[in-house]
Short mmCIF file of C-alpha atoms in Angstrom, two decimals:
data_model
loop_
_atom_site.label_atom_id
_atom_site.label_comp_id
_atom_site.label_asym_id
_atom_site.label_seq_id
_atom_site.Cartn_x
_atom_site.Cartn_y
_atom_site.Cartn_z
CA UNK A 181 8.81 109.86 101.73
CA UNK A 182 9.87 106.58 99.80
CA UNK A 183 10.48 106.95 95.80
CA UNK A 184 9.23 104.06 94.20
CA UNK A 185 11.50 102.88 91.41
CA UNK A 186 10.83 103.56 88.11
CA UNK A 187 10.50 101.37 84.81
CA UNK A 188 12.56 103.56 82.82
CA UNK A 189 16.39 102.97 82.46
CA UNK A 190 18.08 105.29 84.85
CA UNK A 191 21.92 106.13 83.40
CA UNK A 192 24.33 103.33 84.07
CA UNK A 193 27.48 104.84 85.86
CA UNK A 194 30.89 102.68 86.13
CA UNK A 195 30.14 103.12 90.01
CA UNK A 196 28.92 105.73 92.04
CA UNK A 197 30.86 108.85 91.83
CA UNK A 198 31.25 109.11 95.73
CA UNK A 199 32.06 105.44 96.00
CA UNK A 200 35.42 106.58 92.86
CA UNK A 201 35.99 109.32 95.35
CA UNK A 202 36.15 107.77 98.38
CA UNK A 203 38.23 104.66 96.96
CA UNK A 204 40.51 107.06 95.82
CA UNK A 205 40.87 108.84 99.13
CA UNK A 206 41.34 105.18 100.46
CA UNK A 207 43.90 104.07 98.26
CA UNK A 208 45.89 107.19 99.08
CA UNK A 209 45.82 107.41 102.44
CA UNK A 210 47.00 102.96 102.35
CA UNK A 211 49.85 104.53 99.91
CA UNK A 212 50.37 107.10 102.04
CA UNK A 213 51.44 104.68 104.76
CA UNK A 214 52.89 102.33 102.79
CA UNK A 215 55.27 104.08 100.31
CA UNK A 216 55.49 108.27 101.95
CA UNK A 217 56.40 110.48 99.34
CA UNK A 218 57.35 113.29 101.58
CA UNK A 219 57.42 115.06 104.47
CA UNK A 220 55.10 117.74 103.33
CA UNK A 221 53.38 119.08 106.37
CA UNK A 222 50.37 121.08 106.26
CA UNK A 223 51.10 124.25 107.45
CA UNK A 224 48.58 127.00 108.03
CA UNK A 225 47.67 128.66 104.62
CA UNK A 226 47.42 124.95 103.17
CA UNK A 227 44.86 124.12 105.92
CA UNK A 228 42.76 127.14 105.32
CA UNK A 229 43.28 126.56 101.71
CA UNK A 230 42.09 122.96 102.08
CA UNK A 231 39.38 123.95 104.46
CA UNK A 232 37.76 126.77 102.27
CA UNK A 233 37.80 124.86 99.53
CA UNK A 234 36.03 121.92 101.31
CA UNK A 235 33.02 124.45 102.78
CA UNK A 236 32.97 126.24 99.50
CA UNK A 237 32.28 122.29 97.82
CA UNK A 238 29.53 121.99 100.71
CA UNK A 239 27.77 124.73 99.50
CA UNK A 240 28.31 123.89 95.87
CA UNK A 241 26.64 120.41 96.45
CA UNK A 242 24.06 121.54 98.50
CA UNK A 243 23.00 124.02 96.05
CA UNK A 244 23.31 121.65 93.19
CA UNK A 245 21.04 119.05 95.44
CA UNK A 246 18.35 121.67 96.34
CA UNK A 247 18.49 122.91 92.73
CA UNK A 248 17.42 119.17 91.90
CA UNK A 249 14.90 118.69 94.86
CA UNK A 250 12.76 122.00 93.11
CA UNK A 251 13.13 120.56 89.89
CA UNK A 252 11.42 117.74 91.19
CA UNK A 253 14.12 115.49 89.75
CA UNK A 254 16.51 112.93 90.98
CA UNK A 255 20.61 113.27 91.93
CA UNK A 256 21.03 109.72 92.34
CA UNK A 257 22.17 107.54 89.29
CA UNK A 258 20.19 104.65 90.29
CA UNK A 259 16.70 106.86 89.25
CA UNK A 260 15.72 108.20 86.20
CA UNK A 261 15.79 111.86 85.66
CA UNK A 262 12.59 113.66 85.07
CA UNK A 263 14.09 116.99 84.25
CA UNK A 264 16.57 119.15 82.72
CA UNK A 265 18.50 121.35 85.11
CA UNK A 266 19.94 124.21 83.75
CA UNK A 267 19.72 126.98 85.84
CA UNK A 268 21.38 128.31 89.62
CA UNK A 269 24.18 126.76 89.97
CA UNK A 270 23.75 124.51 86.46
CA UNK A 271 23.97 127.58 84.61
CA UNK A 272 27.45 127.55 85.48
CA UNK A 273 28.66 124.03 85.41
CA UNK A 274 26.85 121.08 84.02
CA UNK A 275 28.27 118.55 86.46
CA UNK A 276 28.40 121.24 89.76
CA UNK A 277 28.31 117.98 92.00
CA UNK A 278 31.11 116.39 90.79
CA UNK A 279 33.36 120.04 90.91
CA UNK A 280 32.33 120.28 94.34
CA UNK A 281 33.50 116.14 94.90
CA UNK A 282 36.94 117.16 93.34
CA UNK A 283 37.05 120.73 95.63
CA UNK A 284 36.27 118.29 98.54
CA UNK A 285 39.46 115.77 97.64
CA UNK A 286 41.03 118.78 97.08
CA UNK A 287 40.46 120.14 100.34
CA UNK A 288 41.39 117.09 102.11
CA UNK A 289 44.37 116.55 100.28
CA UNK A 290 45.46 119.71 101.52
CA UNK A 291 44.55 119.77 105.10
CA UNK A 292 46.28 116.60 105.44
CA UNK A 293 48.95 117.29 103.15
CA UNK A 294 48.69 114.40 101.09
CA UNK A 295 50.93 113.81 97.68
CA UNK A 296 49.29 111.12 96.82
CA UNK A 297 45.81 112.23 96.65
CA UNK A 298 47.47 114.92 94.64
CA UNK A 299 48.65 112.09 92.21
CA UNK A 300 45.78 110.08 92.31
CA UNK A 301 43.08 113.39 91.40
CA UNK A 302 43.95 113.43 87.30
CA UNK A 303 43.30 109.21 87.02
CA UNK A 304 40.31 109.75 89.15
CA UNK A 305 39.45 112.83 86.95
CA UNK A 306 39.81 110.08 83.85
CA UNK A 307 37.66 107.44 85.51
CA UNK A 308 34.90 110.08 86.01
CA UNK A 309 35.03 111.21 82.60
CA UNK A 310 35.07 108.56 80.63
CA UNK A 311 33.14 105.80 83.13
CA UNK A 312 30.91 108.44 84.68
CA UNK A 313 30.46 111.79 82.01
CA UNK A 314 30.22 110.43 79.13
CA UNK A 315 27.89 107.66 80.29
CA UNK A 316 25.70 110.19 81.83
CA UNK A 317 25.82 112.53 78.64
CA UNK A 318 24.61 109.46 76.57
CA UNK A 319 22.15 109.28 78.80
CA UNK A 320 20.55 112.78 78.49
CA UNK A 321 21.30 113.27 75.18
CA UNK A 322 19.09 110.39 74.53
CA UNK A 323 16.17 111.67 76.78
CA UNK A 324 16.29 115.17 76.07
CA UNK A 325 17.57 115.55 72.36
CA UNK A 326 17.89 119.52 71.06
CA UNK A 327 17.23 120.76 74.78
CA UNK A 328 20.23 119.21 76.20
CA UNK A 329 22.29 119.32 73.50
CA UNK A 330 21.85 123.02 73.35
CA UNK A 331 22.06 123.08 76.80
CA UNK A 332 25.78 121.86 76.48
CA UNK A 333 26.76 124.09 73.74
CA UNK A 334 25.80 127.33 76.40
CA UNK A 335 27.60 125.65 79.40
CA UNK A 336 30.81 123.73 80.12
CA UNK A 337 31.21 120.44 81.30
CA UNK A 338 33.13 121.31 84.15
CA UNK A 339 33.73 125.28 84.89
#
């Protein structure tokens, strides 16, 4: 089934959340190569670590995505949002995609023992705050007024 685009603005994002992460990821693993930090192996508690905390993302984001799909709203910035989500998993966090993102570099970062995805997470936690967030807060604040406004007084941003 094909979506046909709508007429109304959809939020305007610096760039795609998984394009910031990936280019992150990117950049460290060039950086990685080109200027090695360490020697930091991963060893076996940081590669369960990193791998628990990537399928615990997976089920984050999947949850957050079917949450949407019932809604019968859109997860993609490029449509407009027909609804306000604020229960499962949205009850919890108001941006559960991008925690499970971060748990994913996270994970990675760990299973392949990486210091500078490490370094690079807090400037890629800026860019998605301030490029990404707050755009996207703008956005709903605008279309749903009290509701979401409310909505963010009950739950965090984050966790």
């Amino acid at each position: 089934m094909t979506e046909t685009p709508s007429t109304e603005r959809a939020e305007r994002p610096l760039a795609p959340p998984p394009i910031l992460y990936l280019s992150t990821l990117a950049v460290a693993v060039i950086l990685d190569r080109l200027l090695p930090l360490s020697h930091w192996q991963s060893g076996k508690i940081t590669t369960i670590i990193g791998v628990a905390l990537a399928l615990l993302a997976m089920v984050i984001f999947a949850s957050a995505w079917m949450r949407f799909k019932q809604a019968g709203t859109h997860a993609p910035h490029w449509m407009p949002t027909t609804s306000l989500v604020t229960d499962g998993i949205f009850a919890y966090s108001r941006n559960p995609i991008y925690v499970a993102m971060t748990m994913l570099y996270l994970g990675i970062a760990m299973i392949v023992a990486s210091l500078w995805m490490l370094i690079l997470l807090p400037p890629l936690l800026i860019v998605m705050q301030l490029g990404v967030i707050k755009r996207e807060e703008a956005y709903l604040r605008e279309k749903f007024g009290q509701p979401y406004i409310d909505y963010c007084a009950r739950v965090r941003r984050w966790v």
